[in-house]
Tab-separated table of N, CA and C in Angstrom:
chain	number	residue	atom	x	y	z
A	18	UNK	N	35.233	-0.824	12.923
A	18	UNK	CA	34.944	-0.707	14.297
A	18	UNK	C	33.474	-0.310	14.353
A	19	UNK	N	32.879	-1.206	15.384
A	19	UNK	CA	31.339	-1.402	15.692
A	19	UNK	C	30.980	-0.244	16.980
A	20	UNK	N	30.188	0.846	16.766
A	20	UNK	CA	29.932	1.762	17.571
A	20	UNK	C	28.798	1.222	18.693
A	21	UNK	N	28.280	-0.221	18.503
A	21	UNK	CA	27.505	-0.821	19.135
A	21	UNK	C	28.304	-1.498	20.324
A	22	UNK	N	27.793	-1.719	21.203
A	22	UNK	CA	28.537	-2.937	22.264
A	22	UNK	C	28.013	-4.411	22.070
A	23	UNK	N	26.954	-4.095	21.590
A	23	UNK	CA	26.696	-5.616	20.865
A	23	UNK	C	26.216	-6.114	19.643
A	24	UNK	N	26.779	-6.834	18.951
A	24	UNK	CA	26.228	-7.253	17.605
A	24	UNK	C	24.812	-7.757	17.741
A	25	UNK	N	23.737	-7.597	16.823
A	25	UNK	CA	22.901	-8.053	16.602
A	25	UNK	C	22.509	-9.271	15.257
A	26	UNK	N	22.568	-10.217	15.810
A	26	UNK	CA	22.252	-11.202	14.621
A	26	UNK	C	21.332	-11.297	13.746
A	27	UNK	N	21.757	-11.317	12.602
A	27	UNK	CA	20.649	-11.381	11.356
A	27	UNK	C	19.252	-11.580	11.427
A	28	UNK	N	19.439	-13.055	11.938
A	28	UNK	CA	17.856	-13.355	11.592
A	28	UNK	C	17.428	-12.537	13.082
A	29	UNK	N	17.949	-12.516	14.207
A	29	UNK	CA	16.767	-11.505	15.117
A	29	UNK	C	16.835	-10.210	14.609
A	30	UNK	N	17.285	-9.405	13.556
A	30	UNK	CA	17.296	-8.191	12.916
A	30	UNK	C	16.050	-8.261	12.243
A	31	UNK	N	16.161	-9.007	11.225
A	31	UNK	CA	15.087	-9.372	10.039
A	31	UNK	C	14.181	-9.272	11.033
A	32	UNK	N	13.956	-10.522	11.940
A	32	UNK	CA	12.658	-10.909	12.914
A	32	UNK	C	12.209	-9.516	13.121
A	33	UNK	N	12.820	-8.685	13.671
A	33	UNK	CA	12.363	-7.387	14.506
A	33	UNK	C	11.808	-6.840	13.135
A	34	UNK	N	12.751	-6.474	12.313
A	34	UNK	CA	12.445	-5.116	11.392
A	34	UNK	C	11.004	-5.821	10.472
A	35	UNK	N	10.575	-7.028	10.209
A	35	UNK	CA	9.541	-7.265	9.279
A	35	UNK	C	8.813	-7.076	10.299
A	36	UNK	N	8.445	-7.428	11.872
A	36	UNK	CA	7.714	-7.305	12.937
A	36	UNK	C	7.290	-5.978	13.083
A	37	UNK	N	8.071	-5.286	12.953
A	37	UNK	CA	7.887	-3.434	13.267
A	37	UNK	C	6.780	-3.053	11.995
A	38	UNK	N	7.329	-3.530	10.668
A	38	UNK	CA	7.034	-3.032	9.888
A	38	UNK	C	5.423	-3.668	9.562
A	39	UNK	N	5.579	-4.957	10.048
A	39	UNK	CA	3.593	-5.231	9.982
A	39	UNK	C	2.998	-4.681	10.900
A	40	UNK	N	3.584	-4.353	11.974
A	40	UNK	CA	2.554	-3.669	13.099
A	40	UNK	C	2.540	-2.309	12.468
A	41	UNK	N	3.283	-1.550	11.915
A	41	UNK	CA	2.832	-0.095	11.283
A	41	UNK	C	1.573	-0.711	10.190
A	42	UNK	N	2.081	-1.836	9.461
A	42	UNK	CA	1.000	-1.807	8.290
A	42	UNK	C	-0.479	-1.844	9.019
A	43	UNK	N	-0.340	-2.702	10.223
A	43	UNK	CA	-1.869	-2.744	11.039
A	43	UNK	C	-2.482	-1.565	11.501
A	44	UNK	N	-1.200	-0.592	12.064
A	44	UNK	CA	-2.009	0.408	12.729
A	44	UNK	C	-2.659	1.324	11.478
A	45	UNK	N	-2.001	1.463	10.017
A	45	UNK	CA	-2.413	1.993	9.005
A	45	UNK	C	-3.718	1.467	8.613
A	46	UNK	N	-4.015	0.354	8.699
A	46	UNK	CA	-4.952	-0.506	7.850
A	46	UNK	C	-6.170	-0.135	9.186
A	47	UNK	N	-5.950	0.131	10.214
A	47	UNK	CA	-6.733	0.068	11.262
A	47	UNK	C	-7.328	1.472	10.930
A	48	UNK	N	-6.302	2.684	10.516
A	48	UNK	CA	-6.805	4.069	10.489
A	48	UNK	C	-7.809	4.475	9.269
A	49	UNK	N	-7.102	3.508	7.983
A	49	UNK	CA	-7.840	3.375	6.930
A	49	UNK	C	-9.408	3.116	7.182
A	50	UNK	N	-9.597	2.168	7.942
A	50	UNK	CA	-11.029	1.357	8.214
A	50	UNK	C	-11.697	2.472	8.968
A	51	UNK	N	-11.141	3.227	9.799
A	51	UNK	CA	-11.940	4.400	10.816
A	51	UNK	C	-12.111	5.397	9.277
A	52	UNK	N	-11.451	5.593	8.576
A	52	UNK	CA	-11.345	6.943	7.774
A	52	UNK	C	-12.848	6.978	6.686
A	53	UNK	N	-12.949	7.919	6.313
A	53	UNK	CA	-14.110	7.980	5.156
A	53	UNK	C	-13.723	7.663	3.955
A	54	UNK	N	-14.210	7.271	3.035
A	54	UNK	CA	-14.251	6.772	1.892
A	54	UNK	C	-13.514	7.655	1.231
A	55	UNK	N	-13.519	8.880	1.443
A	55	UNK	CA	-13.298	10.053	0.683
A	55	UNK	C	-11.697	10.222	1.043
A	56	UNK	N	-11.013	9.821	2.052
A	56	UNK	CA	-9.713	10.109	2.664
A	56	UNK	C	-8.717	9.068	1.908
A	57	UNK	N	-8.230	9.827	0.867
A	57	UNK	CA	-7.462	8.580	-0.058
A	57	UNK	C	-6.069	8.439	0.682
A	58	UNK	N	-6.140	9.661	1.511
A	58	UNK	CA	-4.451	9.652	2.200
A	58	UNK	C	-4.046	8.144	2.740
A	59	UNK	N	-5.116	8.146	3.575
A	59	UNK	CA	-5.178	6.880	4.823
A	59	UNK	C	-5.109	5.572	3.675
A	60	UNK	N	-5.574	5.308	2.780
A	60	UNK	CA	-5.798	4.166	1.687
A	60	UNK	C	-4.018	4.517	0.949
A	61	UNK	N	-3.695	5.497	0.761
A	61	UNK	CA	-2.345	5.361	0.208
A	61	UNK	C	-1.119	4.910	1.445
A	62	UNK	N	-1.252	5.463	2.596
A	62	UNK	CA	-0.618	5.110	3.518
A	62	UNK	C	-0.486	3.579	3.569
A	63	UNK	N	-1.716	2.768	3.394
A	63	UNK	CA	-1.805	1.462	3.792
A	63	UNK	C	-0.673	0.742	2.440
A	64	UNK	N	-1.378	1.493	1.196
A	64	UNK	CA	-0.487	0.849	0.413
A	64	UNK	C	1.262	0.869	0.401
A	65	UNK	N	1.560	1.961	0.888
A	65	UNK	CA	3.191	1.930	0.879
A	65	UNK	C	3.311	1.428	2.192
A	66	UNK	N	3.015	1.347	3.216
A	66	UNK	CA	3.371	0.150	4.635
A	66	UNK	C	3.331	-1.417	4.013
A	67	UNK	N	2.221	-1.405	3.163
A	67	UNK	CA	2.159	-3.208	2.579
A	67	UNK	C	3.208	-3.414	1.880
A	68	UNK	N	3.723	-2.465	0.693
A	68	UNK	CA	4.998	-2.377	0.214
A	68	UNK	C	6.133	-3.001	0.727
A	69	UNK	N	6.315	-2.088	1.926
A	69	UNK	CA	7.668	-2.107	2.676
A	69	UNK	C	7.694	-3.543	3.502
A	70	UNK	N	6.516	-3.703	3.731
A	70	UNK	CA	6.571	-5.352	4.591
A	70	UNK	C	6.625	-6.306	3.574
A	71	UNK	N	6.082	-6.282	2.297
A	71	UNK	CA	6.526	-7.247	1.526
A	71	UNK	C	8.066	-7.118	0.909
A	72	UNK	N	8.207	-6.178	0.734
A	72	UNK	CA	10.007	-5.896	0.166
A	72	UNK	C	11.040	-6.713	1.259
A	73	UNK	N	10.457	-6.086	2.460
A	73	UNK	CA	11.460	-6.685	3.758
A	73	UNK	C	11.213	-8.476	3.608
A	74	UNK	N	10.039	-8.755	3.573
A	74	UNK	CA	9.857	-10.095	3.638
A	74	UNK	C	10.864	-11.133	2.572
A	75	UNK	N	10.533	-10.274	1.428
A	75	UNK	CA	11.132	-11.120	0.027
A	75	UNK	C	12.730	-10.610	0.271
A	76	UNK	N	13.452	-9.775	0.785
A	76	UNK	CA	14.525	-9.883	1.104
A	76	UNK	C	14.864	-10.542	2.299
A	77	UNK	N	14.385	-10.627	3.239
A	77	UNK	CA	14.854	-11.536	4.271
A	77	UNK	C	14.292	-12.880	4.423
A	78	UNK	N	13.641	-13.319	3.398
A	78	UNK	CA	12.899	-14.571	3.194
A	78	UNK	C	14.183	-15.719	4.073
A	79	UNK	N	14.988	-15.980	3.436
A	79	UNK	CA	15.836	-17.121	3.528
A	79	UNK	C	16.311	-17.092	5.379
A	80	UNK	N	15.725	-16.208	6.024
A	80	UNK	CA	16.212	-16.109	7.504
A	80	UNK	C	14.927	-16.065	8.221
A	81	UNK	N	13.777	-15.739	7.917
A	81	UNK	CA	12.239	-15.323	8.664
A	81	UNK	C	11.677	-17.153	8.978
A	82	UNK	N	11.049	-16.730	9.754
A	82	UNK	CA	10.152	-17.918	10.260
A	82	UNK	C	9.408	-18.232	9.151
A	83	UNK	N	8.568	-19.413	9.253
A	83	UNK	CA	7.657	-19.746	8.087
A	83	UNK	C	6.706	-18.683	8.634
A	84	UNK	N	6.319	-18.881	9.599
A	84	UNK	CA	5.070	-17.802	9.981
A	84	UNK	C	5.063	-16.551	9.763
A	85	UNK	N	6.303	-15.627	9.355
A	85	UNK	CA	6.270	-14.558	9.091
A	85	UNK	C	6.331	-14.176	7.373
A	86	UNK	N	6.928	-15.609	6.699
A	86	UNK	CA	6.895	-15.508	5.062
A	86	UNK	C	5.388	-15.716	4.592
A	87	UNK	N	4.563	-16.268	5.364
A	87	UNK	CA	2.951	-16.695	4.860
A	87	UNK	C	2.263	-15.557	4.824
A	88	UNK	N	2.590	-14.461	5.151
A	88	UNK	CA	1.489	-13.287	4.828
A	88	UNK	C	2.058	-12.884	3.456
A	89	UNK	N	2.903	-13.094	2.925
A	89	UNK	CA	3.230	-12.660	1.120
A	89	UNK	C	1.972	-12.614	0.339
A	90	UNK	N	1.482	-13.788	0.370
A	90	UNK	CA	0.195	-13.886	-0.932
A	90	UNK	C	-0.717	-12.733	-0.560
A	91	UNK	N	-1.168	-12.560	1.049
A	91	UNK	CA	-2.105	-11.615	1.014
A	91	UNK	C	-1.417	-10.248	0.872
A	92	UNK	N	-0.291	-9.985	0.942
A	92	UNK	CA	0.291	-8.837	0.720
A	92	UNK	C	0.231	-8.438	-0.551
A	93	UNK	N	0.602	-9.457	-1.590
A	93	UNK	CA	0.229	-9.054	-3.208
A	93	UNK	C	-0.975	-8.836	-3.531
A	94	UNK	N	-1.999	-9.477	-2.590
A	94	UNK	CA	-3.397	-9.306	-3.048
A	94	UNK	C	-3.572	-7.633	-2.684
A	95	UNK	N	-3.197	-7.361	-1.273
A	95	UNK	CA	-3.304	-5.978	-0.787
A	95	UNK	C	-2.541	-5.186	-1.715
A	96	UNK	N	-1.581	-5.195	-2.023
A	96	UNK	CA	-0.869	-4.334	-3.569
A	96	UNK	C	-1.387	-4.059	-4.271
A	97	UNK	N	-2.167	-5.080	-5.187
A	97	UNK	CA	-2.775	-5.164	-6.045
A	97	UNK	C	-4.045	-4.337	-6.275
A	98	UNK	N	-4.846	-4.459	-4.889
A	98	UNK	CA	-5.772	-3.671	-4.829
A	98	UNK	C	-5.682	-2.425	-4.692
A	99	UNK	N	-4.828	-2.124	-3.912
A	99	UNK	CA	-4.533	-0.886	-3.362
A	99	UNK	C	-3.974	-0.016	-4.453
A	100	UNK	N	-2.906	-0.904	-5.206
A	100	UNK	CA	-2.334	0.200	-6.420
A	100	UNK	C	-3.064	0.463	-7.724
A	101	UNK	N	-4.408	-0.579	-7.833
A	101	UNK	CA	-5.166	-0.244	-8.896
A	101	UNK	C	-5.750	1.324	-8.352
A	102	UNK	N	-6.395	1.266	-7.181
A	102	UNK	CA	-6.673	2.282	-6.315
A	102	UNK	C	-5.820	3.525	-6.811
A	103	UNK	N	-4.736	3.277	-6.678
A	103	UNK	CA	-3.475	4.409	-6.719
A	103	UNK	C	-3.954	4.835	-8.231
A	104	UNK	N	-3.457	4.013	-9.095
A	104	UNK	CA	-3.528	3.804	-10.549
A	104	UNK	C	-5.027	5.149	-10.986
A	105	UNK	N	-6.134	5.033	-10.125
A	105	UNK	CA	-7.393	5.554	-10.895
A	105	UNK	C	-7.012	7.123	-10.378
A	106	UNK	N	-6.809	7.147	-8.975
A	106	UNK	CA	-6.455	8.560	-8.295
A	106	UNK	C	-5.497	8.977	-9.108
A	107	UNK	N	-4.232	8.713	-9.424
A	107	UNK	CA	-3.748	9.360	-10.115
A	107	UNK	C	-3.631	9.788	-11.952
A	108	UNK	N	-4.353	8.615	-12.414
A	108	UNK	CA	-5.189	9.389	-13.692
A	108	UNK	C	-6.031	10.655	-13.378
A	109	UNK	N	-6.818	10.691	-12.418
A	109	UNK	CA	-7.817	11.451	-12.399
A	109	UNK	C	-6.678	12.660	-11.920
A	110	UNK	N	-5.966	12.877	-11.198
A	110	UNK	CA	-5.407	14.010	-10.954
A	110	UNK	C	-4.720	14.510	-12.166
A	111	UNK	N	-3.993	13.647	-12.875
A	111	UNK	CA	-3.246	14.026	-13.902
A	111	UNK	C	-4.064	14.564	-14.932
A	112	UNK	N	-5.236	14.141	-15.316
A	112	UNK	CA	-6.422	14.658	-16.327
A	112	UNK	C	-6.686	15.860	-15.662
A	113	UNK	N	-6.845	16.201	-14.489
A	113	UNK	CA	-7.526	17.024	-13.932
A	113	UNK	C	-6.588	18.166	-14.046
A	114	UNK	N	-5.014	17.986	-14.018
A	114	UNK	CA	-4.273	19.100	-13.630
A	114	UNK	C	-3.721	19.484	-15.235
A	115	UNK	N	-4.636	19.236	-16.085
A	115	UNK	CA	-3.957	19.009	-17.518
A	115	UNK	C	-5.060	19.417	-18.477
A	116	UNK	N	-5.823	19.231	-17.911
A	116	UNK	CA	-7.129	19.995	-18.775
A	116	UNK	C	-6.726	21.227	-20.002
A	117	UNK	N	-5.941	22.046	-19.144
A	117	UNK	CA	-5.874	22.959	-20.181
A	117	UNK	C	-4.881	22.833	-21.363
A	118	UNK	N	-4.380	21.685	-21.389
A	118	UNK	CA	-3.552	21.004	-22.496
A	118	UNK	C	-4.098	20.298	-23.634
A	119	UNK	N	-5.615	19.989	-23.430
A	119	UNK	CA	-6.428	19.121	-24.015
A	119	UNK	C	-6.107	19.539	-25.285
A	120	UNK	N	-6.717	19.281	-26.527
A	120	UNK	CA	-7.042	19.481	-27.598
A	120	UNK	C	-8.581	20.106	-27.585
A	121	UNK	N	-8.966	21.506	-28.406
A	121	UNK	CA	-9.980	22.090	-28.707
A	121	UNK	C	-11.103	21.181	-28.626
A	122	UNK	N	-12.241	21.071	-28.201
A	122	UNK	CA	-13.417	20.436	-28.284
A	122	UNK	C	-13.485	19.199	-27.617
A	123	UNK	N	-12.094	18.894	-26.878
A	123	UNK	CA	-12.192	17.793	-25.938
A	123	UNK	C	-12.795	18.039	-24.618
A	124	UNK	N	-13.425	17.603	-24.283
A	124	UNK	CA	-14.219	17.652	-22.875
A	124	UNK	C	-13.599	16.359	-21.925
A	125	UNK	N	-13.180	17.008	-20.756
A	125	UNK	CA	-12.671	15.991	-19.649
A	125	UNK	C	-13.272	15.509	-19.190
A	126	UNK	N	-14.902	16.452	-18.503
A	126	UNK	CA	-15.657	16.003	-17.702
A	126	UNK	C	-15.902	14.418	-17.424
A	127	UNK	N	-16.352	13.981	-18.786
A	127	UNK	CA	-16.994	12.757	-18.901
A	127	UNK	C	-16.173	11.584	-18.435
A	128	UNK	N	-15.048	12.055	-18.659
A	128	UNK	CA	-13.602	11.145	-18.641
A	128	UNK	C	-13.452	11.358	-16.895
A	129	UNK	N	-13.765	12.309	-16.231
A	129	UNK	CA	-13.387	12.810	-14.872
A	129	UNK	C	-14.774	11.823	-14.304
A	130	UNK	N	-15.645	12.048	-14.534
A	130	UNK	CA	-17.045	11.272	-14.143
A	130	UNK	C	-16.662	10.177	-14.144
A	131	UNK	N	-16.303	9.069	-14.608
A	131	UNK	CA	-16.004	7.995	-15.001
A	131	UNK	C	-15.158	7.357	-14.168
A	132	UNK	N	-13.795	8.251	-14.066
A	132	UNK	CA	-12.889	8.184	-13.488
A	132	UNK	C	-12.994	7.950	-11.817
A	133	UNK	N	-13.944	8.946	-11.611
A	133	UNK	CA	-14.412	9.218	-10.101
A	133	UNK	C	-15.405	7.938	-9.723
A	134	UNK	N	-16.356	7.478	-10.412
A	134	UNK	CA	-16.977	6.265	-10.339
A	134	UNK	C	-15.843	5.265	-10.172
A	135	UNK	N	-15.147	5.087	-10.783
A	135	UNK	CA	-14.218	3.773	-10.443
A	135	UNK	C	-13.150	3.993	-9.523
A	136	UNK	N	-12.912	5.006	-9.341
A	136	UNK	CA	-12.487	5.445	-7.843
A	136	UNK	C	-13.030	4.792	-6.911
A	137	UNK	N	-14.378	5.289	-6.739
A	137	UNK	CA	-15.380	4.697	-5.397
A	137	UNK	C	-15.296	3.079	-5.667
A	138	UNK	N	-15.376	2.671	-6.858
A	138	UNK	CA	-15.464	0.867	-6.800
A	138	UNK	C	-14.070	0.143	-6.404
A	139	UNK	N	-13.093	1.165	-6.538
A	139	UNK	CA	-11.638	0.671	-6.220
A	139	UNK	C	-11.855	0.915	-4.293
A	140	UNK	N	-12.039	2.077	-4.110
A	140	UNK	CA	-12.244	2.164	-2.620
A	140	UNK	C	-13.041	0.922	-1.899
A	141	UNK	N	-14.034	0.754	-2.511
A	141	UNK	CA	-14.708	-0.382	-1.973
A	141	UNK	C	-14.121	-1.491	-1.866
A	142	UNK	N	-13.526	-1.863	-2.880
A	142	UNK	CA	-13.031	-3.307	-3.208
A	142	UNK	C	-11.499	-2.961	-2.168
A	143	UNK	N	-10.721	-2.382	-2.101
A	143	UNK	CA	-9.591	-2.065	-1.373
A	143	UNK	C	-10.227	-2.187	0.564
A	144	UNK	N	-11.003	-1.654	0.832
A	144	UNK	CA	-11.526	-1.345	2.117
A	144	UNK	C	-11.952	-2.866	2.354
A	145	UNK	N	-12.515	-3.818	1.372
A	145	UNK	CA	-12.916	-5.198	2.249
A	145	UNK	C	-11.653	-6.146	2.654
A	146	UNK	N	-10.477	-5.364	2.115
A	146	UNK	CA	-9.104	-5.896	2.536
A	146	UNK	C	-8.746	-5.472	4.113
A	147	UNK	N	-9.450	-4.473	4.381
A	147	UNK	CA	-9.116	-3.825	5.545
A	147	UNK	C	-9.706	-4.651	6.842
């Protein structure tokens, strides 16, 4: 037994859900474009929102209109760039958190500097998609 007074057709539900997720992605992208390049969390929020939209589109693809399905290619590119940024940030955090467990004589400073430079390049590349 349904608790709602009226049932929503799958097509309408899917279109509303994808549209809501796309709106959230636009908001996150706008915030990230206004944030400083050192504010990684806003970039990470864009990545998560992009994943949500992409997976919703892929899941509901058979019932969506062509216009909603067309953004899939751009979402894949967005995920690739923001994922690469996430990989660098995660590597840097992991290396920094486990410095003490490195063998004697191994200095993590050079690797951390290189990862920082790479992070800056990845942020610039990701921000071009905003």
